[in-house]
Each structure stands twice: as structure tokens, then as C-alpha cells.
Amino acid sequence: MSLFKQFTHKKIGIVKFDTATALPEVALTDKSYNRILFLRAGSALRVDFQKHTLRQDSLFFIGSNQFFEVEDNNRFKGYVIYFNRDFYCIQIHEKEVSCDGILYNNVYGTAAVTLTKEHALTMEAILEEIADEMQRDDTAVEEMLRILVKKVIIKSTRLWKENAGYAQQDDQPEAEFLRQFSQLVESHFRKRHGVADYADLLNITPKALSKRLNRYRSETPNDIIKDRIMLEAKRLLLYTDMTVKEIAYNLGYEDPAYFNRLFVKTTGIAPAEFRRQPSGIVKQTG
């Protein structure tokens, strides 16, 4: 099953697949789309160099700037919804469920939501409703599809927060603080490399920033900032033809030698050597 709708500049598609080879190229490689992957237990993939082998049905939220790679074409089963920013992201939503919310552009790691059997059945029912709606032609289809996508994102955000320890009302301010810090790092990591930079943007001291993050995260603010920079460096090394010097400048380092040392210290390998390493997996970009 592969369905697609376009409303002027607004685009959305849904595919149900039993192998990765059954997916249309646009659902995998077009950089103008955000994606929601509903994957069956047993599926295997990498998202931004992090391997996931699923023991339970799971949802993945992959932004247009992210890369994902299929580990095994024959063990990649489920659904994918793909939509461009005009369809969903330019709409006014609550902060948590926007395209800059908790599930997308999350510097704490890939937004993967593990599903119980009950939750998986609920999500699959919504996906099938989306597929049914895609086959209608009345004037309400566009808005209904947007409502259903938002429903998936809201339910998934609730599950993510429960899994991350933010289920209680008292924890909501901390969840919002993490979202704000994540969004700031995503927006400024190319130019702002220090903890003090982000503390200043949040109007708190570096010590207070570290203390608030340490309540729920094992990583320090400096770890999170550097990890985001190194993730982008890896993306640029593997998926562009930019030189190491050009990548250093792109990431805000005027001294390429310093960037080179930082990459080695963080990853244990030089940038040029990282680029030469074969991945040994089927590469798809998302």
C-alpha cells in the first residue's frame, strides 16, 4: 500500500511495507519530508549512526535533516508517514507537538517510542484511518489528515514523556525546560559551543543549567552540545563532499586543527579516517 496526497504545496504520503525495497524512493531520500516510522518488532535500522534492533513495535520520528539506514531489508516492516513542512510544520500547534517539539529535533537522541501491544494496536488503527482518509476526495480530507497526524504525535509525546520520567504534572516545567534547551542547541550549535552561551540564552547561570539537566539526564550540558556538533560533523563527512577544513568552518571552528583534535578526542578516530570507513549497511537518507 502506497498512498500520496498533495494540497497545493502541502504534501503527505503513507506506505505500508513488508521490506525496505517495497518503499518508494521519495519516502526514504527526499530531504523535504519529516517522517514517522511505525516499525514491527524485529526491524533493524540506524538513525544518525545509532543502531536500533527492535524487540517491540516502536515509533521513530525522523526529521528532514536526519539520516537513517536500513540494517536488513527483509526485517524492515511497518508503516511510514512522510509529510513536508507546509503540511504540518507551519501550522500553529502546542510547543510540545510542533516540528520543534519533543519528538523532532531532539538533541538528547532519536525520538524512539517503544509500544506495548495495546499502544501498538491503537497506533496501527490511526494509521489505517489515515490510509482510508487518503482515499477520499471531499473537502475535509486535508484537515482530517492533519488532525490524525497530530493525534499520532500527541499520543507519542505522552508516551515519550512517561518513558523519560515526565508523566507527573509537577515534572512538566522540567520537560519544557529540556525542550527549550534542546531547541536552542539545535538552532545555535554551529556558532555557540559553550555551556555559558546557552545559560545566557536561558537567563540562568551555567551551574544552574547543569543542575537542572542533571535531574533527569546523565549527560552534562557540555556533552550534549559537543555530541550535537560531532553528529553534524559525521553527517557532513559521510553525506557531503566538503573537506575537513570546510566542515570545521561550517561548524564555527576557525582553527581546523583544533576541530580535528576535538573530533579525535570525542570519537577516537580522525575525521578523514572516519570518512574512509565502510559502513557495511544499506544506506538510505531521510
Coordinates of N, CA, C and O in Angstrom, one line a residue, residues 41-217:
A41 N 8.4 -5.3 15.6 CA 9.5 -5.9 16.4 C 10.3 -6.8 15.4 O 9.7 -7.4 14.5
G42 N 11.6 -6.7 15.5 CA 12.5 -7.4 14.6 C 13.1 -6.6 13.6 O 14.1 -6.9 13.0
S43 N 12.5 -5.4 13.3 CA 13.1 -4.4 12.4 C 14.4 -3.9 12.9 O 14.6 -3.9 14.1
A44 N 15.3 -3.6 12.0 CA 16.7 -3.2 12.4 C 17.0 -2.0 11.5 O 16.9 -2.0 10.3
L45 N 17.5 -0.9 12.2 CA 17.9 0.3 11.4 C 18.9 1.1 12.3 O 19.1 0.8 13.5
R46 N 19.6 2.0 11.6 CA 20.4 3.0 12.3 C 19.8 4.4 12.0 O 19.4 4.7 10.9
V47 N 19.8 5.2 13.0 CA 19.4 6.6 12.8 C 20.5 7.5 13.3 O 20.9 7.4 14.5
D48 N 21.1 8.3 12.4 CA 22.2 9.1 12.8 C 23.3 8.3 13.5 O 23.7 8.6 14.6
F49 N 23.7 7.1 13.0 CA 24.8 6.3 13.4 C 24.5 5.5 14.7 O 25.3 4.8 15.2
Q50 N 23.2 5.6 15.2 CA 22.9 4.8 16.4 C 22.0 3.6 15.9 O 21.0 3.8 15.3
K51 N 22.5 2.4 16.3 CA 21.8 1.2 15.8 C 20.6 0.9 16.7 O 20.7 1.0 17.9
H52 N 19.5 0.4 16.1 CA 18.3 0.0 16.8 C 17.8 -1.3 16.3 O 17.6 -1.5 15.1
T53 N 17.8 -2.4 17.1 CA 17.2 -3.6 16.8 C 16.0 -3.8 17.7 O 16.1 -3.9 18.9
L54 N 14.8 -3.8 17.1 CA 13.6 -3.7 17.9 C 13.1 -5.0 18.5 O 12.8 -6.0 17.7
R55 N 12.9 -5.0 19.8 CA 12.3 -6.2 20.4 C 10.8 -6.0 20.5 O 10.1 -7.0 20.7
Q56 N 10.3 -4.8 20.4 CA 8.9 -4.5 20.5 C 8.5 -3.5 19.3 O 9.4 -2.9 18.8
D57 N 7.3 -3.5 18.9 CA 6.8 -2.5 18.0 C 7.2 -1.1 18.5 O 7.1 -0.8 19.7
S58 N 7.6 -0.2 17.6 CA 8.1 1.1 18.0 C 7.8 2.1 17.0 O 7.6 1.9 15.8
L59 N 7.8 3.4 17.4 CA 7.7 4.6 16.6 C 9.0 5.4 16.6 O 9.6 5.5 17.6
F60 N 9.4 5.8 15.4 CA 10.5 6.7 15.3 C 10.1 8.0 14.6 O 9.3 8.0 13.6
F61 N 10.6 9.1 15.1 CA 10.3 10.4 14.5 C 11.6 11.0 13.9 O 12.5 11.3 14.6
I62 N 11.6 11.0 12.6 CA 12.9 11.4 11.9 C 12.7 12.7 11.1 O 11.8 12.8 10.2
G63 N 13.4 13.7 11.5 CA 13.3 15.0 10.9 C 14.0 15.0 9.5 O 14.8 14.1 9.2
S64 N 13.7 16.1 8.8 CA 14.2 16.2 7.4 C 15.7 16.3 7.3 O 16.3 16.0 6.3
N65 N 16.3 16.7 8.4 CA 17.8 16.9 8.5 C 18.5 15.6 9.0 O 19.7 15.6 9.1
Q66 N 17.8 14.6 9.3 CA 18.4 13.4 9.8 C 18.6 12.3 8.7 O 18.0 12.3 7.7
F67 N 19.5 11.4 9.0 CA 19.8 10.3 8.1 C 19.4 8.9 8.8 O 19.7 8.8 10.0
F68 N 18.8 8.1 8.1 CA 18.6 6.7 8.6 C 19.0 5.7 7.6 O 18.9 5.9 6.4
E69 N 19.4 4.6 8.1 CA 20.0 3.5 7.3 C 19.3 2.2 7.7 O 19.2 1.9 8.9
V70 N 18.9 1.4 6.7 CA 18.3 0.1 6.9 C 19.3 -0.9 7.1 O 20.3 -1.1 6.3
E71 N 19.2 -1.7 8.2 CA 20.2 -2.7 8.6 C 19.9 -4.0 7.8 O 20.9 -4.7 7.4
D72 N 18.7 -4.3 7.6 CA 18.3 -5.6 6.9 C 17.0 -5.4 6.2 O 16.0 -5.2 6.8
N73 N 17.1 -5.3 4.8 CA 15.9 -5.1 4.0 C 14.7 -6.0 4.4 O 13.6 -5.6 4.3
N74 N 15.0 -7.3 4.6 CA 14.0 -8.3 4.8 C 13.4 -8.3 6.3 O 12.5 -9.0 6.5
R75 N 14.0 -7.5 7.1 CA 13.5 -7.4 8.5 C 13.0 -6.0 8.8 O 13.1 -5.5 10.0
F76 N 12.6 -5.3 7.8 CA 12.1 -3.9 8.0 C 10.7 -3.8 7.6 O 10.3 -3.8 6.4
K77 N 9.8 -3.9 8.6 CA 8.4 -4.0 8.3 C 7.6 -2.9 9.1 O 7.9 -2.6 10.2
G78 N 6.5 -2.4 8.5 CA 5.7 -1.5 9.2 C 5.0 -0.4 8.3 O 4.6 -0.7 7.2
Y79 N 5.0 0.8 8.8 CA 4.4 1.9 8.0 C 5.3 3.1 8.1 O 6.1 3.3 9.0
V80 N 5.2 4.0 7.1 CA 5.9 5.3 7.2 C 4.9 6.3 6.7 O 4.2 6.2 5.7
I81 N 4.8 7.4 7.5 CA 4.1 8.6 7.1 C 5.2 9.6 6.8 O 6.1 9.8 7.6
Y82 N 5.1 10.3 5.6 CA 6.0 11.3 5.3 C 5.2 12.6 4.9 O 4.3 12.5 4.2
F83 N 5.7 13.7 5.4 CA 4.9 15.0 5.1 C 5.9 16.1 5.1 O 6.9 16.1 5.8
N84 N 5.6 17.1 4.3 CA 6.5 18.3 4.2 C 6.1 19.3 5.2 O 5.1 19.2 5.9
R85 N 7.0 20.3 5.4 CA 6.7 21.4 6.4 C 5.5 22.1 6.2 O 4.8 22.5 7.1
D86 N 5.1 22.3 4.9 CA 3.9 23.1 4.6 C 2.7 22.3 5.1 O 1.7 23.0 5.4
F87 N 2.7 21.0 5.1 CA 1.5 20.3 5.5 C 1.3 20.4 7.0 O 0.1 20.6 7.4
Y88 N 2.3 20.3 7.8 CA 2.1 20.2 9.3 C 2.9 21.3 10.0 O 2.4 21.9 10.9
C89 N 4.1 21.5 9.6 CA 5.0 22.3 10.5 C 4.8 23.8 10.5 O 5.2 24.5 11.5
I90 N 4.1 24.3 9.5 CA 3.8 25.8 9.5 C 2.5 26.1 10.2 O 2.2 27.2 10.4
Q91 N 1.8 25.0 10.6 CA 0.6 25.2 11.4 C 0.9 25.6 12.8 O 2.0 25.3 13.3
I92 N 0.0 26.3 13.5 CA 0.2 26.6 14.9 C -0.2 25.5 15.8 O -1.4 25.1 15.8
H93 N 0.7 24.9 16.5 CA 0.5 23.8 17.4 C 1.0 24.1 18.8 O 1.8 25.0 18.9
E94 N 0.6 23.4 19.8 CA 1.3 23.5 21.1 C 2.7 23.1 20.9 O 3.1 22.3 20.1
K95 N 3.6 23.8 21.7 CA 5.0 23.7 21.5 C 5.5 22.2 21.5 O 6.4 21.8 20.7
E96 N 4.9 21.4 22.4 CA 5.4 20.0 22.6 C 5.1 19.2 21.3 O 5.9 18.2 21.1
V97 N 4.1 19.5 20.5 CA 3.7 18.6 19.4 C 4.0 19.3 18.1 O 3.4 18.9 17.1
S98 N 4.8 20.4 18.1 CA 5.2 21.0 16.8 C 6.4 20.3 16.2 O 6.9 19.3 16.8
C99 N 6.8 20.8 15.1 CA 8.0 20.2 14.4 C 9.3 20.6 15.2 O 10.4 20.2 14.8
D100 N 9.2 21.5 16.1 CA 10.3 21.9 17.0 C 10.0 21.4 18.4 O 10.6 21.9 19.4
G101 N 9.2 20.4 18.5 CA 8.8 19.9 19.8 C 9.7 18.8 20.4 O 10.9 18.7 20.0
I102 N 9.2 18.0 21.2 CA 10.0 17.0 21.9 C 10.4 15.9 20.9 O 11.5 15.4 21.0
L103 N 9.6 15.5 20.0 CA 9.9 14.3 19.2 C 10.8 14.6 18.0 O 11.6 13.7 17.6
Y104 N 10.7 15.8 17.5 CA 11.6 16.2 16.3 C 12.7 17.2 16.8 O 12.5 17.9 17.8
N105 N 13.9 17.1 16.2 CA 15.0 18.0 16.6 C 15.3 17.8 18.1 O 15.5 18.8 18.8
N106 N 15.4 16.6 18.5 CA 15.7 16.4 19.9 C 17.2 16.0 20.1 O 17.6 15.0 19.7
V107 N 17.9 16.9 20.7 CA 19.4 16.7 20.8 C 19.7 15.6 21.8 O 20.9 15.2 21.9
Y108 N 18.8 15.1 22.6 CA 19.0 14.0 23.6 C 19.1 12.7 22.9 O 19.3 11.7 23.6
G109 N 18.8 12.6 21.6 CA 18.8 11.3 21.0 C 17.6 11.1 20.1 O 16.7 11.9 20.1
T110 N 17.6 10.1 19.3 CA 16.5 9.8 18.4 C 15.2 9.6 19.2 O 15.2 8.9 20.2
A111 N 14.2 10.2 18.8 CA 12.9 10.1 19.5 C 12.3 8.8 19.1 O 11.5 8.7 18.1
A112 N 12.6 7.7 19.8 CA 12.0 6.4 19.6 C 11.1 6.1 20.7 O 11.4 6.3 21.9
V113 N 9.9 5.7 20.4 CA 8.8 5.4 21.4 C 8.5 3.9 21.3 O 8.0 3.4 20.3
T114 N 8.9 3.1 22.4 CA 8.5 1.7 22.4 C 7.1 1.5 22.8 O 6.6 2.2 23.7
L115 N 6.4 0.6 22.1 CA 5.0 0.5 22.2 C 4.6 -0.9 22.9 O 5.2 -1.9 22.5
T116 N 3.7 -0.8 23.8 CA 3.1 -2.1 24.3 C 2.2 -2.6 23.2 O 1.9 -1.9 22.2
K117 N 1.7 -3.8 23.4 CA 0.8 -4.4 22.4 C -0.5 -3.5 22.3 O -1.0 -3.3 21.1
E118 N -1.0 -3.0 23.4 CA -2.2 -2.2 23.4 C -1.9 -0.9 22.6 O -2.7 -0.5 21.8
H119 N -0.8 -0.2 22.9 CA -0.5 1.0 22.2 C -0.2 0.8 20.8 O -0.6 1.6 19.9
A120 N 0.4 -0.3 20.4 CA 0.7 -0.6 19.0 C -0.6 -0.8 18.2 O -0.7 -0.3 17.1
L121 N -1.6 -1.5 18.8 CA -2.9 -1.6 18.2 C -3.6 -0.3 18.0 O -4.2 0.0 16.9
T122 N -3.5 0.6 19.0 CA -4.1 1.9 18.9 C -3.4 2.7 17.8 O -4.1 3.3 16.9
M123 N -2.1 2.7 17.7 CA -1.4 3.5 16.7 C -1.7 2.9 15.3 O -1.9 3.6 14.3
E124 N -1.7 1.6 15.2 CA -2.0 1.0 13.9 C -3.4 1.4 13.4 O -3.6 1.6 12.2
A125 N -4.3 1.4 14.3 CA -5.7 1.8 13.9 C -5.7 3.3 13.4 O -6.4 3.5 12.4
I126 N -4.9 4.2 14.0 CA -4.9 5.5 13.5 C -4.2 5.6 12.1 O -4.7 6.3 11.2
L127 N -3.2 4.8 11.9 CA -2.5 4.7 10.6 C -3.4 4.2 9.5 O -3.4 4.7 8.4
E128 N -4.2 3.2 9.9 CA -5.2 2.7 8.9 C -6.3 3.7 8.6 O -6.8 3.8 7.5
E129 N -6.6 4.5 9.6 CA -7.6 5.6 9.4 C -7.0 6.6 8.5 O -7.7 7.2 7.6
I130 N -5.7 6.9 8.6 CA -5.1 7.8 7.7 C -5.1 7.3 6.3 O -5.4 8.0 5.3
A131 N -4.8 6.0 6.1 CA -4.8 5.4 4.8 C -6.2 5.4 4.2 O -6.4 5.7 3.0
D132 N -7.3 5.2 5.0 CA -8.6 5.3 4.5 C -9.0 6.7 4.1 O -9.6 6.9 3.0
E133 N -8.5 7.7 4.9 CA -8.8 9.1 4.6 C -8.1 9.5 3.3 O -8.6 10.3 2.5
M134 N -6.9 9.0 3.1 CA -6.2 9.3 1.9 C -6.9 8.9 0.6 O -6.6 9.5 -0.5
Q135 N -7.8 8.0 0.7 CA -8.6 7.6 -0.5 C -9.9 8.3 -0.7 O -10.6 8.0 -1.6
R136 N -10.1 9.3 0.1 CA -11.3 10.1 0.0 C -11.0 11.4 -0.9 O -9.8 11.7 -1.0
D137 N -12.0 12.0 -1.4 CA -11.8 13.2 -2.2 C -12.6 14.4 -1.8 O -12.7 15.4 -2.5
D138 N -13.3 14.4 -0.6 CA -14.1 15.5 -0.2 C -13.2 16.7 0.4 O -12.0 16.5 0.6
T139 N -13.8 17.8 0.6 CA -13.0 19.0 1.0 C -12.4 18.9 2.4 O -11.6 19.7 2.7
A140 N -12.9 18.0 3.2 CA -12.4 17.9 4.6 C -11.2 17.0 4.8 O -10.7 16.9 5.9
V141 N -10.8 16.4 3.7 CA -9.7 15.4 3.8 C -8.4 16.0 4.3 O -7.8 15.4 5.2
E142 N -8.0 17.2 3.8 CA -6.7 17.8 4.3 C -6.7 18.0 5.8 O -5.8 17.6 6.5
E143 N -7.8 18.6 6.3 CA -7.8 18.9 7.7 C -7.9 17.6 8.6 O -7.3 17.5 9.6
M144 N -8.7 16.7 8.1 CA -8.8 15.4 8.8 C -7.4 14.7 8.9 O -7.0 14.1 9.9
L145 N -6.7 14.7 7.8 CA -5.3 14.1 7.8 C -4.4 14.8 8.8 O -3.6 14.1 9.5
R146 N -4.5 16.1 8.8 CA -3.6 16.8 9.8 C -4.0 16.5 11.2 O -3.1 16.4 12.1
I147 N -5.3 16.4 11.5 CA -5.8 16.0 12.8 C -5.2 14.6 13.2 O -4.8 14.4 14.3
L148 N -5.3 13.7 12.3 CA -4.8 12.3 12.6 C -3.3 12.3 12.8 O -2.8 11.6 13.7
V149 N -2.5 13.0 12.0 CA -1.1 13.1 12.2 C -0.8 13.7 13.6 O 0.0 13.2 14.3
K150 N -1.5 14.8 13.9 CA -1.3 15.4 15.2 C -1.7 14.4 16.4 O -1.1 14.4 17.4
K151 N -2.7 13.6 16.1 CA -3.1 12.6 17.1 C -2.0 11.6 17.4 O -1.7 11.3 18.5
V152 N -1.3 11.2 16.3 CA -0.2 10.3 16.5 C 0.9 11.0 17.3 O 1.5 10.4 18.2
I153 N 1.2 12.2 17.0 CA 2.3 12.9 17.6 C 1.9 13.2 19.1 O 2.8 13.1 20.0
I154 N 0.7 13.6 19.4 CA 0.3 13.8 20.8 C 0.4 12.5 21.6 O 1.0 12.5 22.7
K155 N -0.1 11.4 21.1 CA -0.1 10.2 21.9 C 1.4 9.7 22.1 O 1.7 9.3 23.1
S156 N 2.2 9.9 21.0 CA 3.6 9.5 21.1 C 4.3 10.4 22.1 O 5.2 10.0 22.8
T157 N 4.0 11.7 22.1 CA 4.7 12.6 23.0 C 4.4 12.2 24.5 O 5.2 12.3 25.4
R158 N 3.1 11.9 24.7 CA 2.7 11.4 26.1 C 3.5 10.2 26.5 O 4.0 10.1 27.6
L159 N 3.7 9.2 25.6 CA 4.4 8.0 25.9 C 5.9 8.3 26.1 O 6.5 7.7 27.0
W160 N 6.4 9.2 25.2 CA 7.9 9.5 25.4 C 8.1 10.2 26.8 O 9.1 9.8 27.5
K161 N 7.2 11.0 27.2 CA 7.4 11.7 28.5 C 7.2 10.7 29.6 O 8.0 10.8 30.6
E162 N 6.3 9.7 29.5 CA 6.2 8.7 30.5 C 7.5 7.9 30.6 O 8.0 7.6 31.7
N163 N 8.0 7.5 29.5 CA 9.2 6.7 29.5 C 10.4 7.5 30.0 O 11.4 6.9 30.5
A164 N 10.4 8.8 29.8 CA 11.5 9.6 30.2 C 11.4 10.1 31.6 O 12.3 10.8 32.2
G165 N 10.2 9.8 32.3 CA 10.1 10.2 33.7 C 9.4 11.5 33.9 O 9.5 12.2 34.9
Y166 N 8.6 12.0 32.9 CA 7.9 13.3 33.0 C 6.4 13.1 33.0 O 5.7 14.0 32.5
A167 N 5.9 12.0 33.6 CA 4.5 11.7 33.5 C 3.7 12.6 34.5 O 2.5 12.9 34.2
Q168 N 4.3 13.0 35.6 CA 3.6 13.8 36.6 C 3.5 15.2 36.2 O 4.4 15.8 35.6
Q169 N 2.4 15.9 36.7 CA 2.2 17.3 36.4 C 3.3 18.1 36.9 O 3.7 19.1 36.3
D170 N 3.9 17.8 38.1 CA 5.0 18.5 38.7 C 6.2 18.5 37.8 O 7.1 19.4 38.0
D171 N 6.3 17.5 36.9 CA 7.5 17.4 36.1 C 7.4 18.2 34.8 O 8.4 18.3 34.1
Q172 N 6.2 18.7 34.5 CA 6.0 19.4 33.2 C 7.0 20.6 33.0 O 7.5 20.7 31.9
P173 N 7.2 21.4 34.0 CA 8.2 22.5 33.8 C 9.6 22.0 33.4 O 10.2 22.7 32.6
E174 N 10.0 20.9 33.9 CA 11.3 20.4 33.6 C 11.3 19.8 32.2 O 12.3 20.0 31.4
A175 N 10.2 19.2 31.8 CA 10.1 18.7 30.4 C 10.2 19.9 29.4 O 10.8 19.8 28.4
E176 N 9.5 21.0 29.7 CA 9.5 22.2 28.9 C 10.9 22.8 28.9 O 11.4 23.3 27.8
F177 N 11.6 22.8 30.0 CA 13.0 23.3 30.1 C 13.9 22.5 29.2 O 14.7 23.1 28.4
L178 N 13.8 21.2 29.2 CA 14.6 20.3 28.3 C 14.3 20.6 26.9 O 15.2 20.6 26.0
R179 N 13.0 20.8 26.6 CA 12.6 21.1 25.2 C 13.3 22.4 24.7 O 13.8 22.5 23.6
Q180 N 13.2 23.4 25.6 CA 13.8 24.7 25.3 C 15.3 24.6 25.0 O 15.9 25.2 24.1
F181 N 16.0 23.9 25.9 CA 17.4 23.7 25.8 C 17.8 23.0 24.5 O 18.7 23.4 23.8
S182 N 17.0 21.9 24.2 CA 17.2 21.1 23.0 C 17.1 22.0 21.8 O 17.9 21.9 20.9
Q183 N 16.0 22.8 21.8 CA 15.7 23.7 20.6 C 16.8 24.7 20.5 O 17.3 25.0 19.3
L184 N 17.3 25.3 21.5 CA 18.4 26.2 21.5 C 19.7 25.6 20.9 O 20.4 26.2 20.1
V185 N 20.0 24.4 21.4 CA 21.2 23.8 20.9 C 21.1 23.5 19.4 O 22.0 23.7 18.6
E186 N 19.9 23.0 19.0 CA 19.7 22.7 17.6 C 19.8 23.9 16.7 O 20.3 23.9 15.6
S187 N 19.4 25.1 17.2 CA 19.4 26.3 16.5 C 20.8 27.0 16.4 O 21.1 27.7 15.4
H188 N 21.6 26.8 17.4 CA 22.8 27.6 17.6 C 24.1 26.8 17.7 O 25.2 27.4 17.8
F189 N 24.1 25.5 17.5 CA 25.3 24.7 17.8 C 26.4 25.0 16.8 O 27.6 24.8 17.2
R190 N 26.1 25.6 15.7 CA 27.2 25.9 14.7 C 28.0 27.2 15.2 O 29.2 27.3 14.8
K191 N 27.4 28.0 16.0 CA 28.1 29.2 16.4 C 28.4 29.3 17.9 O 29.3 30.0 18.4
R192 N 27.5 28.6 18.7 CA 27.7 28.7 20.2 C 28.1 27.3 20.7 O 27.3 26.4 20.6
H193 N 29.3 27.2 21.2 CA 29.9 26.0 21.6 C 30.0 25.8 23.1 O 30.4 24.7 23.5
G194 N 29.8 26.8 23.9 CA 30.0 26.7 25.3 C 28.7 26.7 26.1 O 27.7 27.2 25.7
V195 N 28.8 26.1 27.3 CA 27.6 26.0 28.2 C 27.2 27.4 28.6 O 26.0 27.6 28.7
A196 N 28.1 28.3 28.8 CA 27.7 29.7 29.2 C 26.9 30.3 28.1 O 26.0 31.2 28.5
D197 N 27.1 30.0 26.9 CA 26.3 30.6 25.8 C 24.8 30.3 26.0 O 24.0 31.1 25.8
Y198 N 24.6 29.0 26.3 CA 23.2 28.6 26.4 C 22.6 29.0 27.7 O 21.4 29.3 27.8
A199 N 23.4 29.0 28.8 CA 22.9 29.5 30.1 C 22.4 31.0 29.9 O 21.4 31.4 30.4
D200 N 23.2 31.8 29.1 CA 22.9 33.2 28.9 C 21.6 33.3 28.1 O 20.7 34.1 28.5
L201 N 21.4 32.4 27.1 CA 20.1 32.5 26.4 C 18.9 32.1 27.2 O 17.8 32.5 27.0
L202 N 19.1 31.3 28.2 CA 18.1 30.8 29.1 C 18.0 31.7 30.4 O 17.1 31.4 31.3
N203 N 18.8 32.7 30.5 CA 18.8 33.7 31.6 C 19.1 33.0 33.0 O 18.4 33.3 34.0
I204 N 20.0 32.0 33.0 CA 20.4 31.4 34.2 C 21.9 31.2 34.2 O 22.5 31.5 33.2
T205 N 22.5 30.8 35.3 CA 23.9 30.6 35.4 C 24.3 29.2 34.8 O 23.4 28.3 34.7
P206 N 25.5 29.0 34.3 CA 25.9 27.7 33.8 C 25.7 26.6 34.9 O 25.3 25.5 34.6
K207 N 26.0 27.0 36.2 CA 25.8 26.0 37.2 C 24.4 25.6 37.4 O 24.0 24.4 37.6
A208 N 23.5 26.5 37.3 CA 22.0 26.2 37.4 C 21.6 25.4 36.2 O 20.7 24.5 36.4
L209 N 22.1 25.7 35.0 CA 21.8 24.9 33.8 C 22.2 23.4 34.0 O 21.4 22.5 33.8
S210 N 23.4 23.2 34.5 CA 23.9 21.8 34.7 C 23.1 21.1 35.8 O 22.7 19.9 35.6
K211 N 22.7 21.8 36.8 CA 21.9 21.2 37.9 C 20.5 20.8 37.4 O 20.1 19.7 37.7
R212 N 19.9 21.6 36.6 CA 18.5 21.3 36.1 C 18.6 20.1 35.2 O 17.7 19.2 35.2
L213 N 19.6 20.1 34.3 CA 19.7 19.0 33.4 C 20.0 17.7 34.1 O 19.5 16.6 33.7
N214 N 20.9 17.7 35.1 CA 21.3 16.5 35.8 C 20.2 15.9 36.6 O 20.4 14.7 37.0
R215 N 19.1 16.5 36.8 CA 18.0 15.9 37.5 C 17.4 14.7 36.7 O 16.9 13.7 37.2
Y216 N 17.5 14.8 35.3 CA 16.9 13.8 34.5 C 17.8 13.2 33.5 O 17.5 12.2 32.9
R217 N 18.9 13.9 33.2 CA 19.8 13.4 32.2 C 21.2 13.0 32.8 O 21.7 13.7 33.7

